[in-house]
mmCIF file of C-alpha atoms in Angstrom:
data_model
loop_
_atom_site.group_PDB
_atom_site.id
_atom_site.type_symbol
_atom_site.label_atom_id
_atom_site.label_comp_id
_atom_site.label_asym_id
_atom_site.label_seq_id
_atom_site.Cartn_x
_atom_site.Cartn_y
_atom_site.Cartn_z
ATOM 1 C CA MET A 261 -2.386 -51.070 1.252
ATOM 2 C CA SER A 262 -0.054 -48.838 0.378
ATOM 3 C CA PRO A 263 -0.727 -45.147 2.692
ATOM 4 C CA CYS A 264 -1.743 -42.216 0.149
ATOM 5 C CA PHE A 265 -2.367 -38.646 0.252
ATOM 6 C CA GLY A 266 -5.246 -37.278 -0.991
ATOM 7 C CA TYR A 267 -5.309 -34.021 -2.878
ATOM 8 C CA ILE A 268 -8.357 -32.291 -3.828
ATOM 9 C CA ARG A 269 -8.588 -28.734 -4.851
ATOM 10 C CA VAL A 270 -11.199 -25.930 -6.520
ATOM 11 C CA SER A 271 -10.171 -22.093 -8.253
ATOM 12 C CA THR A 272 -12.135 -20.204 -5.351
ATOM 13 C CA GLN A 273 -13.375 -20.395 -2.531
ATOM 14 C CA LYS A 274 -17.042 -19.960 -4.147
ATOM 15 C CA GLN A 275 -16.614 -22.984 -5.692
ATOM 16 C CA GLY A 276 -15.402 -24.568 -2.121
ATOM 17 C CA GLU A 277 -19.544 -24.324 -1.298
ATOM 18 C CA GLY A 278 -20.381 -26.316 -3.780
ATOM 19 C CA VAL A 279 -20.319 -30.282 -4.659
ATOM 20 C CA SER A 280 -17.061 -30.147 -6.311
ATOM 21 C CA LEU A 281 -14.376 -31.295 -3.760
ATOM 22 C CA ASP A 282 -16.882 -33.934 -2.404
ATOM 23 C CA ALA A 283 -16.983 -35.448 -5.996
ATOM 24 C CA GLN A 284 -13.266 -35.306 -5.951
ATOM 25 C CA LYS A 285 -12.828 -36.940 -3.003
ATOM 26 C CA GLU A 286 -15.637 -39.734 -3.906
ATOM 27 C CA ALA A 287 -13.472 -40.515 -6.740
ATOM 28 C CA ILE A 288 -10.323 -40.536 -5.504
ATOM 29 C CA GLN A 289 -11.797 -42.631 -2.984
ATOM 30 C CA ALA A 290 -13.203 -45.575 -5.162
ATOM 31 C CA PHE A 291 -10.092 -45.253 -7.260
ATOM 32 C CA ALA A 292 -7.864 -46.289 -3.543
ATOM 33 C CA SER A 293 -10.412 -49.109 -2.908
ATOM 34 C CA HIS A 294 -9.877 -51.042 -6.400
ATOM 35 C CA ASN A 295 -6.049 -50.555 -6.175
ATOM 36 C CA ASN A 296 -5.203 -51.424 -2.846
ATOM 37 C CA LEU A 297 -4.429 -47.778 -1.660
ATOM 38 C CA SER A 298 -5.173 -45.766 1.714
ATOM 39 C CA VAL A 299 -5.336 -42.255 2.047
ATOM 40 C CA ILE A 300 -4.431 -41.707 5.386
ATOM 41 C CA GLN A 301 -4.497 -38.113 5.018
ATOM 42 C CA TRP A 302 -6.732 -35.161 2.908
ATOM 43 C CA PHE A 303 -5.266 -31.910 1.655
ATOM 44 C CA GLU A 304 -8.000 -29.543 0.688
ATOM 45 C CA GLU A 305 -6.928 -26.201 -1.224
ATOM 46 C CA LYS A 306 -9.199 -23.185 -2.905
ATOM 47 C CA GLU A 307 -6.675 -22.020 -4.860
ATOM 48 C CA THR A 308 -6.227 -21.957 -8.683
ATOM 49 C CA ALA A 309 -3.305 -24.180 -9.801
ATOM 50 C CA ALA A 310 -2.101 -21.797 -12.113
ATOM 51 C CA LYS A 311 -0.710 -19.703 -9.069
ATOM 52 C CA ARG A 312 3.004 -20.925 -7.877
ATOM 53 C CA GLY A 313 3.482 -21.204 -4.246
ATOM 54 C CA ARG A 314 0.139 -22.449 -3.172
ATOM 55 C CA PRO A 315 0.223 -23.248 0.855
ATOM 56 C CA VAL A 316 -1.379 -26.622 1.492
ATOM 57 C CA PHE A 317 0.206 -27.711 -1.855
ATOM 58 C CA ASN A 318 3.493 -27.231 -0.790
ATOM 59 C CA GLN A 319 2.852 -28.553 2.710
ATOM 60 C CA MET A 320 1.908 -31.670 1.190
ATOM 61 C CA LEU A 321 4.736 -32.238 -1.113
ATOM 62 C CA LYS A 322 7.191 -31.508 1.713
ATOM 63 C CA GLN A 323 5.534 -34.147 3.872
ATOM 64 C CA LEU A 324 6.061 -36.487 0.629
ATOM 65 C CA LYS A 325 9.606 -35.758 0.453
ATOM 66 C CA GLN A 326 10.014 -36.527 4.185
ATOM 67 C CA GLY A 327 8.763 -40.350 3.887
ATOM 68 C CA LYS A 328 4.854 -39.174 5.320
ATOM 69 C CA ALA A 329 3.413 -41.480 2.816
ATOM 70 C CA LYS A 330 4.374 -44.000 -0.372
ATOM 71 C CA GLY A 331 1.732 -42.142 -3.004
ATOM 72 C CA LEU A 332 -0.304 -39.288 -3.968
ATOM 73 C CA ILE A 333 -3.651 -39.875 -5.562
ATOM 74 C CA MET A 334 -5.747 -36.626 -7.169
ATOM 75 C CA HIS A 335 -8.572 -36.367 -9.045
ATOM 76 C CA LYS A 336 -7.059 -35.075 -12.508
ATOM 77 C CA ILE A 337 -4.276 -33.352 -13.614
ATOM 78 C CA ASP A 338 -5.496 -30.409 -13.895
ATOM 79 C CA ARG A 339 -6.648 -30.495 -10.661
ATOM 80 C CA SER A 340 -2.744 -30.886 -9.266
ATOM 81 C CA ALA A 341 -1.255 -28.420 -11.365
ATOM 82 C CA ARG A 342 -1.714 -25.833 -14.360
ATOM 83 C CA ASN A 343 1.914 -24.266 -14.615
ATOM 84 C CA LEU A 344 4.725 -26.308 -15.283
ATOM 85 C CA ARG A 345 7.126 -25.281 -12.824
ATOM 86 C CA ASP A 346 4.570 -27.447 -10.051
ATOM 87 C CA TRP A 347 4.183 -29.842 -12.437
ATOM 88 C CA ALA A 348 7.567 -30.501 -12.121
ATOM 89 C CA LEU A 349 7.630 -30.628 -8.181
ATOM 90 C CA ILE A 350 4.809 -33.697 -9.085
ATOM 91 C CA SER A 351 7.214 -35.605 -11.464
ATOM 92 C CA GLU A 352 10.149 -35.645 -8.964
ATOM 93 C CA LEU A 353 7.897 -37.726 -6.232
ATOM 94 C CA PRO A 354 9.253 -40.802 -7.786
ATOM 95 C CA LYS A 355 12.784 -39.832 -6.976
ATOM 96 C CA TYR A 356 11.473 -39.654 -3.261
ATOM 97 C CA GLY A 357 9.925 -43.262 -3.522
ATOM 98 C CA VAL A 358 5.921 -41.529 -3.598
ATOM 99 C CA LYS A 359 4.205 -42.709 -6.844
ATOM 100 C CA PRO A 360 1.491 -40.093 -8.231
ATOM 101 C CA TYR A 361 -1.584 -41.315 -9.127
ATOM 102 C CA PHE A 362 -4.902 -39.539 -10.866
ATOM 103 C CA ALA A 363 -7.991 -40.688 -10.191
ATOM 104 C CA ALA A 364 -9.860 -39.754 -13.638
ATOM 105 C CA ASP A 365 -7.136 -40.327 -16.119
ATOM 106 C CA GLY A 366 -5.684 -43.547 -15.087
ATOM 107 C CA LEU A 367 -1.809 -42.437 -15.845
ATOM 108 C CA ASP A 368 0.714 -45.007 -14.539
ATOM 109 C CA PHE A 369 4.071 -42.837 -13.698
ATOM 110 C CA GLU A 370 6.108 -46.086 -14.522
ATOM 111 C CA THR A 371 6.235 -46.497 -17.899
ATOM 112 C CA ARG A 372 7.406 -44.044 -20.745
ATOM 113 C CA GLY A 373 3.728 -43.786 -22.778
ATOM 114 C CA GLY A 374 2.428 -43.038 -19.404
ATOM 115 C CA ARG A 375 4.926 -40.195 -18.167
ATOM 116 C CA LEU A 376 4.886 -38.996 -21.553
ATOM 117 C CA SER A 377 0.883 -38.778 -21.771
ATOM 118 C CA ALA A 378 0.732 -37.039 -18.192
ATOM 119 C CA ASN A 379 3.645 -34.301 -19.606
ATOM 120 C CA LEU A 380 1.298 -33.965 -22.636
ATOM 121 C CA GLN A 381 -1.593 -33.073 -20.331
ATOM 122 C CA ALA A 382 -0.048 -30.856 -18.296
ATOM 123 C CA VAL A 383 1.274 -28.653 -21.196
ATOM 124 C CA ILE A 384 -2.433 -28.555 -22.491
ATOM 125 C CA ALA A 385 -3.637 -27.618 -19.116
ATOM 126 C CA GLU A 386 -1.209 -24.588 -18.688
ATOM 127 C CA ASP A 387 -1.800 -23.847 -22.401
ATOM 128 C CA TYR A 388 -5.419 -23.814 -21.413
ATOM 129 C CA ILE A 389 -4.608 -20.837 -18.340
ATOM 130 C CA PHE A 390 -2.997 -18.931 -20.765
ATOM 131 C CA ASN A 391 -5.656 -18.814 -23.255
ATOM 132 C CA LEU A 392 -8.437 -18.322 -21.070
ATOM 133 C CA ARG A 393 -6.229 -15.494 -19.436
ATOM 134 C CA GLU A 394 -5.814 -13.730 -22.531
ATOM 135 C CA GLU A 395 -9.453 -14.527 -23.849
ATOM 136 C CA THR A 396 -10.521 -13.063 -20.237
ATOM 137 C CA ILE A 397 -8.410 -9.721 -20.888
ATOM 138 C CA LYS A 398 -9.630 -9.245 -23.925
ATOM 139 C CA GLY A 399 -13.193 -9.185 -22.789
ATOM 140 C CA LEU A 400 -11.883 -6.767 -20.008
ATOM 141 C CA ASN A 401 -10.433 -4.166 -22.135
ATOM 142 C CA GLY A 402 -13.883 -4.578 -24.250
ATOM 143 C CA ARG A 403 -15.594 -3.232 -21.370
ATOM 144 C CA LEU A 404 -13.327 -0.367 -20.781
ATOM 145 C CA LYS A 405 -13.294 0.924 -24.428
ATOM 146 C CA GLN A 406 -17.284 0.943 -24.023
ATOM 147 C CA GLY A 407 -16.715 3.379 -20.896
ATOM 148 C CA LEU A 408 -17.947 0.153 -18.261
ATOM 149 C CA PHE A 409 -16.276 -0.677 -15.498
ATOM 150 C CA PRO A 410 -16.081 -4.418 -15.107
ATOM 151 C CA TRP A 411 -15.740 -4.884 -11.243
ATOM 152 C CA GLY A 412 -17.494 -4.721 -8.493
ATOM 153 C CA ALA A 413 -18.638 -1.126 -7.823
ATOM 154 C CA PRO A 414 -16.585 1.179 -5.819
ATOM 155 C CA PRO A 415 -18.376 2.661 -1.970
ATOM 156 C CA GLY A 416 -21.099 5.155 -3.362
ATOM 157 C CA TYR A 417 -22.525 3.182 -6.353
ATOM 158 C CA LEU A 418 -24.631 -0.062 -7.223
ATOM 159 C CA ASN A 419 -23.835 -2.747 -9.454
ATOM 160 C CA CYS A 420 -26.422 -3.389 -11.989
ATOM 161 C CA GLY A 421 -25.614 -6.694 -13.913
ATOM 162 C CA GLY A 422 -22.801 -7.407 -16.808
ATOM 163 C CA GLY A 423 -22.619 -4.568 -19.547
ATOM 164 C CA LYS A 424 -24.154 -1.827 -17.723
ATOM 165 C CA PRO A 425 -22.755 0.922 -15.853
ATOM 166 C CA LYS A 426 -22.710 1.492 -11.997
ATOM 167 C CA VAL A 427 -25.121 4.223 -10.545
ATOM 168 C CA PRO A 428 -25.120 6.660 -7.695
ATOM 169 C CA CYS A 429 -26.336 5.185 -4.468
ATOM 170 C CA PRO A 430 -29.012 6.875 -3.237
ATOM 171 C CA LYS A 431 -28.042 6.688 0.486
ATOM 172 C CA THR A 432 -24.128 6.541 0.378
ATOM 173 C CA ALA A 433 -23.432 8.693 -2.656
ATOM 174 C CA PRO A 434 -24.216 12.399 -0.870
ATOM 175 C CA LEU A 435 -22.164 10.662 2.105
ATOM 176 C CA ILE A 436 -18.937 9.836 -0.225
ATOM 177 C CA LYS A 437 -19.472 13.339 -1.667
ATOM 178 C CA LEU A 438 -19.702 15.262 1.834
ATOM 179 C CA LEU A 439 -16.476 13.304 2.320
ATOM 180 C CA PHE A 440 -14.239 14.902 -0.391
ATOM 181 C CA GLU A 441 -16.203 18.277 0.444
ATOM 182 C CA LEU A 442 -14.925 17.833 4.193
ATOM 183 C CA TYR A 443 -11.351 17.186 3.373
ATOM 184 C CA ALA A 444 -11.200 19.873 0.246
ATOM 185 C CA SER A 445 -12.165 22.569 3.602
ATOM 186 C CA ARG A 446 -8.711 21.753 4.574
ATOM 187 C CA GLN A 447 -10.335 21.452 8.463
ATOM 188 C CA TYR A 448 -9.868 17.634 8.395
ATOM 189 C CA SER A 449 -7.326 15.203 8.524
ATOM 190 C CA TYR A 450 -7.262 11.439 7.331
ATOM 191 C CA ASP A 451 -7.784 10.568 11.080
ATOM 192 C CA THR A 452 -10.553 13.028 11.938
ATOM 193 C CA LEU A 453 -12.309 12.532 8.378
ATOM 194 C CA LEU A 454 -12.395 8.640 8.801
ATOM 195 C CA GLU A 455 -13.785 9.382 12.523
ATOM 196 C CA GLU A 456 -16.581 11.717 10.972
ATOM 197 C CA ALA A 457 -17.072 9.354 8.306
ATOM 198 C CA HIS A 458 -17.438 6.344 10.497
ATOM 199 C CA ARG A 459 -20.314 8.984 12.755
ATOM 200 C CA ARG A 460 -22.000 9.606 9.468
ATOM 201 C CA GLY A 461 -22.501 5.904 8.228
ATOM 202 C CA VAL A 462 -19.844 5.770 5.822
ATOM 203 C CA ARG A 463 -18.965 1.497 5.592
ATOM 204 C CA ASN A 464 -16.826 0.035 3.231
ATOM 205 C CA THR A 465 -18.166 -2.470 0.327
ATOM 206 C CA ARG A 466 -18.394 -5.440 2.854
ATOM 207 C CA GLY A 467 -20.475 -2.995 5.531
ATOM 208 C CA GLY A 468 -17.367 -2.840 7.874
ATOM 209 C CA ARG A 469 -15.902 0.376 9.032
ATOM 210 C CA LEU A 470 -13.913 2.559 6.453
ATOM 211 C CA THR A 471 -9.964 1.867 7.221
ATOM 212 C CA LEU A 472 -7.216 4.521 6.491
ATOM 213 C CA CYS A 473 -6.311 2.904 3.510
ATOM 214 C CA GLY A 474 -10.022 2.627 2.031
ATOM 215 C CA LEU A 475 -10.435 5.979 3.044
ATOM 216 C CA GLY A 476 -7.339 7.063 0.697
ATOM 217 C CA ASN A 477 -8.414 5.006 -1.957
ATOM 218 C CA ILE A 478 -12.086 6.900 -2.034
ATOM 219 C CA LEU A 479 -10.674 10.222 -2.096
ATOM 220 C CA GLN A 480 -7.567 9.493 -5.118
ATOM 221 C CA ASN A 481 -10.500 7.088 -6.904
ATOM 222 C CA PRO A 482 -11.494 9.493 -10.224
ATOM 223 C CA PHE A 483 -14.020 6.913 -10.702
ATOM 224 C CA TYR A 484 -16.066 9.601 -8.947
ATOM 225 C CA ILE A 485 -15.392 12.311 -11.542
ATOM 226 C CA GLY A 486 -16.691 9.718 -14.171
ATOM 227 C CA LEU A 487 -12.677 8.547 -15.402
ATOM 228 C CA ILE A 488 -11.623 4.483 -15.029
ATOM 229 C CA TYR A 489 -8.310 4.348 -14.336
ATOM 230 C CA ILE A 490 -6.452 0.769 -14.223
ATOM 231 C CA LYS A 491 -3.248 0.770 -11.812
ATOM 232 C CA SER A 492 -1.800 -2.487 -13.401
ATOM 233 C CA THR A 493 -1.552 -0.437 -16.671
ATOM 234 C CA GLY A 494 -1.447 3.170 -15.966
ATOM 235 C CA LYS A 495 -4.616 3.666 -18.578
ATOM 236 C CA THR A 496 -7.290 5.783 -17.657
ATOM 237 C CA TYR A 497 -11.102 5.342 -19.851
ATOM 238 C CA GLU A 498 -13.410 7.633 -19.991
ATOM 239 C CA GLY A 499 -16.365 6.336 -17.963
ATOM 240 C CA VAL A 500 -20.505 6.455 -18.853
ATOM 241 C CA HIS A 501 -21.664 6.408 -15.518
ATOM 242 C CA GLU A 502 -22.786 9.427 -13.736
ATOM 243 C CA PRO A 503 -20.278 11.274 -11.710
ATOM 244 C CA ILE A 504 -21.285 12.265 -8.155
ATOM 245 C CA ILE A 505 -18.404 14.617 -7.323
ATOM 246 C CA PRO A 506 -17.622 18.048 -9.047
ATOM 247 C CA ILE A 507 -14.083 18.415 -10.902
ATOM 248 C CA GLU A 508 -12.847 20.975 -8.917
ATOM 249 C CA ILE A 509 -13.710 19.269 -5.520
ATOM 250 C CA TRP A 510 -12.087 16.374 -6.534
ATOM 251 C CA GLN A 511 -8.589 18.037 -8.229
ATOM 252 C CA ARG A 512 -8.729 20.173 -4.893
ATOM 253 C CA VAL A 513 -8.281 16.999 -2.449
ATOM 254 C CA GLN A 514 -5.568 15.810 -4.814
ATOM 255 C CA ASP A 515 -3.600 19.290 -4.355
ATOM 256 C CA ILE A 516 -4.485 18.989 -0.527
ATOM 257 C CA ARG A 517 -3.227 15.120 -0.219
ATOM 258 C CA GLN A 518 0.238 15.592 -2.347
ATOM 259 C CA GLU A 519 1.241 18.711 -0.568
ATOM 260 C CA ARG A 520 4.657 17.563 1.625
ATOM 261 C CA SER A 521 5.458 20.429 3.244
ATOM 262 C CA GLY A 522 3.867 22.639 6.416
ATOM 263 C CA PRO A 523 1.690 21.375 8.446
ATOM 264 C CA LYS A 524 -2.069 20.311 7.823
ATOM 265 C CA SER A 525 -4.751 21.547 9.744
ATOM 266 C CA THR A 526 -7.286 19.362 11.459
ATOM 267 C CA ARG A 527 -10.696 20.514 12.716
ATOM 268 C CA HIS A 528 -9.358 20.966 15.765
ATOM 269 C CA ASN A 529 -6.458 23.982 14.718
ATOM 270 C CA HIS A 530 -4.300 22.927 17.583
ATOM 271 C CA LEU A 531 -1.524 25.530 18.301
ATOM 272 C CA PHE A 532 1.955 23.477 17.676
ATOM 273 C CA GLN A 533 0.222 20.928 14.834
ATOM 274 C CA GLY A 534 3.079 19.756 12.774
ATOM 275 C CA LEU A 535 5.721 22.372 14.265
ATOM 276 C CA PHE A 536 7.236 19.253 16.725
ATOM 277 C CA ARG A 537 9.231 16.679 16.338
ATOM 278 C CA CYS A 538 10.472 13.870 18.692
ATOM 279 C CA GLY A 539 14.046 14.142 20.208
ATOM 280 C CA LEU A 540 14.575 10.626 20.318
ATOM 281 C CA CYS A 541 13.479 8.944 16.787
ATOM 282 C CA ASN A 542 12.817 12.105 14.937
ATOM 283 C CA ARG A 543 8.973 11.431 14.360
ATOM 284 C CA PRO A 544 6.242 13.758 14.326
ATOM 285 C CA MET A 545 4.792 14.942 17.973
ATOM 286 C CA VAL A 546 1.101 14.571 17.334
ATOM 287 C CA PRO A 547 -1.517 16.369 18.959
ATOM 288 C CA GLU A 548 -4.358 14.583 20.538
ATOM 289 C CA LEU A 549 -7.561 16.106 22.607
ATOM 290 C CA GLN A 550 -7.825 14.231 25.730
ATOM 291 C CA LYS A 551 -10.409 15.162 28.715
ATOM 292 C CA GLY A 552 -10.331 18.840 27.458
ATOM 293 C CA ARG A 553 -6.833 19.011 27.558
ATOM 294 C CA VAL A 554 -4.490 18.594 24.808
ATOM 295 C CA TYR A 555 -1.509 16.281 24.319
ATOM 296 C CA TYR A 556 1.439 15.839 22.278
ATOM 297 C CA ARG A 557 2.539 12.577 22.012
ATOM 298 C CA CYS A 558 5.357 10.625 19.525
ATOM 299 C CA LYS A 559 3.776 8.554 16.529
ATOM 300 C CA GLY A 560 6.323 5.706 17.252
ATOM 301 C CA LYS A 561 4.939 2.976 19.662
ATOM 302 C CA GLU A 562 7.958 1.875 20.504
ATOM 303 C CA CYS A 563 9.638 5.287 21.438
ATOM 304 C CA PRO A 564 9.941 5.849 25.143
ATOM 305 C CA THR A 565 8.934 9.719 24.659
ATOM 306 C CA LYS A 566 6.013 10.918 27.234
ATOM 307 C CA THR A 567 3.313 12.685 26.014
ATOM 308 C CA ILE A 568 3.576 16.810 27.183
ATOM 309 C CA ARG A 569 0.313 18.960 27.536
ATOM 310 C CA GLU A 570 0.244 21.882 25.165
ATOM 311 C CA ASP A 571 0.267 24.189 27.830
ATOM 312 C CA ALA A 572 3.147 22.860 29.269
ATOM 313 C CA LEU A 573 4.781 23.098 26.066
ATOM 314 C CA GLN A 574 3.845 26.948 25.280
ATOM 315 C CA THR A 575 5.398 27.741 28.644
ATOM 316 C CA ALA A 576 8.500 26.518 28.231
ATOM 317 C CA ILE A 577 8.443 28.292 24.331
ATOM 318 C CA LEU A 578 7.500 31.465 26.309
ATOM 319 C CA ASN A 579 10.631 31.052 28.457
ATOM 320 C CA GLU A 580 12.886 30.792 25.512
ATOM 321 C CA LEU A 581 11.620 33.685 23.969
ATOM 322 C CA HIS A 582 11.700 36.413 26.791
ATOM 323 C CA GLN A 583 15.668 35.689 27.324
ATOM 324 C CA LEU A 584 15.367 36.584 23.483
ATOM 325 C CA GLU A 585 13.977 39.777 24.637
ATOM 326 C CA LEU A 586 15.975 43.489 24.420
ATOM 327 C CA SER A 587 16.870 44.940 27.830
ATOM 328 C CA ALA A 588 15.251 48.211 28.874
ATOM 329 C CA GLN A 589 18.778 50.172 27.912
ATOM 330 C CA ALA A 590 18.873 48.237 24.747
ATOM 331 C CA LYS A 591 15.585 49.171 23.659
ATOM 332 C CA ALA A 592 16.257 53.025 24.318
ATOM 333 C CA ALA A 593 18.920 52.815 22.513
ATOM 334 C CA ALA A 594 17.859 51.404 19.896
ATOM 335 C CA SER A 595 14.916 54.045 19.460
ATOM 336 C CA GLU A 596 16.925 57.015 20.005
ATOM 337 C CA PRO A 597 17.363 59.173 16.359
ATOM 338 C CA ILE A 598 20.477 58.807 14.202
ATOM 339 C CA ASP A 599 21.498 62.039 13.672
ATOM 340 C CA ALA A 600 23.716 63.200 10.551
ATOM 341 C CA ALA A 601 26.986 63.718 12.149
ATOM 342 C CA SER A 602 26.892 60.495 13.700
ATOM 343 C CA LEU A 603 26.441 58.742 10.166
ATOM 344 C CA ALA A 604 29.112 60.738 8.694
ATOM 345 C CA SER A 605 31.449 59.935 11.385
ATOM 346 C CA VAL A 606 30.979 56.183 10.659
ATOM 347 C CA ASP A 607 31.517 57.100 6.735
ATOM 348 C CA GLU A 608 34.914 58.623 7.616
ATOM 349 C CA GLN A 609 36.069 55.055 10.002
ATOM 350 C CA ARG A 610 34.826 53.001 7.134
ATOM 351 C CA ALA A 611 36.825 54.685 4.458
ATOM 352 C CA ALA A 612 39.905 54.753 7.010
ATOM 353 C CA LEU A 613 39.752 51.185 7.457
ATOM 354 C CA ALA A 614 39.578 50.884 3.785
ATOM 355 C CA LEU A 615 42.942 52.593 3.156
ATOM 356 C CA GLN A 616 44.728 50.202 6.238
ATOM 357 C CA ILE A 617 43.811 47.382 4.392
ATOM 358 C CA ALA A 618 45.064 48.849 1.174
ATOM 359 C CA ASP A 619 48.346 49.381 2.522
ATOM 360 C CA GLU A 620 48.482 45.944 4.213
ATOM 361 C CA GLU A 621 47.249 44.603 1.322
ATOM 362 C CA ARG A 622 50.558 45.659 -0.967
ATOM 363 C CA ARG A 623 52.817 45.299 1.746
ATOM 364 C CA LEU A 624 52.018 41.362 1.839
ATOM 365 C CA ASP A 625 52.333 41.634 -2.179
ATOM 366 C CA ARG A 626 55.914 42.814 -1.885
ATOM 367 C CA LEU A 627 56.566 40.026 1.065
ATOM 368 C CA THR A 628 55.567 37.458 -1.064
ATOM 369 C CA CYS A 629 57.318 38.723 -4.387
ATOM 370 C CA PRO A 630 60.109 36.259 -5.863
ATOM 371 C CA PHE A 631 62.735 38.877 -5.585
ATOM 372 C CA PHE A 632 62.096 39.221 -2.290
ATOM 373 C CA ARG A 633 62.039 35.613 -0.987
ATOM 374 C CA GLY A 634 65.611 35.374 -2.864
ATOM 375 C CA HIS A 635 67.057 37.883 -0.947
ATOM 376 C CA SER A 636 65.640 37.600 2.274
#
């Protein structure tokens, strides 16, 4: 019996939970028993065949080219590839001594007619994907023009079924509004706001802990003021769902997020927030409160710079400033009033210097004159 690999595939993880994979496997096993073939290894993938670079598919082809099996059995052509690039890789297998088989199609790659029929079916499979994609995009654009969001609801909203607008969640919508209000107060950074959000029970759409990236997506999402922004196309649509954030607060949050200079305030209002950088890697020195004391540390995880306490940093700064302080004699001299006679004397000295400079410039002009240079 000729050793073969068996390849089964579904487009999504959800489809993989059904009977599709089992049905493909049974059909391949029946085909193998009728054709004196044996499946020595199975390759199972849960990813669309229209996408290039499937990891399991690529691993299988690599082993086939290494001579690990003499054949490859798949259920149908559209289960193997729906893009011509991957189909070309399958078509090249006979060059490595590997014969492709299709359990449901019964195509023979060793004949001209069989190869032609297989190539035509591969082109039809790719065309089906392109047409399906166009129809899907057309349907999504239609929903967007109606003001409907055709994907899952963002945090703070509930799904109400296809063709219906999202509605604010009575439990999470007030929490999302609170996040915007806290950040708009300029008393919270992303880190401190994230901790506050977790403490108050804000979670992501899967019920897990909110991340910094997720928090940023919430704070910049115009969905909360009634607009639908599509990042891939750059287009914005007016939604029919109910906004939960006032436009003024949302715009204030965007202004704070886009600031690029100056220290950002946190609810702790640390003394030297945003003022110092690491002397080794030039990253910001970040303050953090530990056991009642404030420490400044470098943001670089691999940087050897150690933390420094805020009170020690303050003492060092004061010592440097004391060196710039005026002495008592200098202070007394600076505080003495300047009389009119002193000002007149300064004016006379300035006038005398101006005359001296003018004389020197005239003398320099005579020295650089061509006549004097020729008779020197």
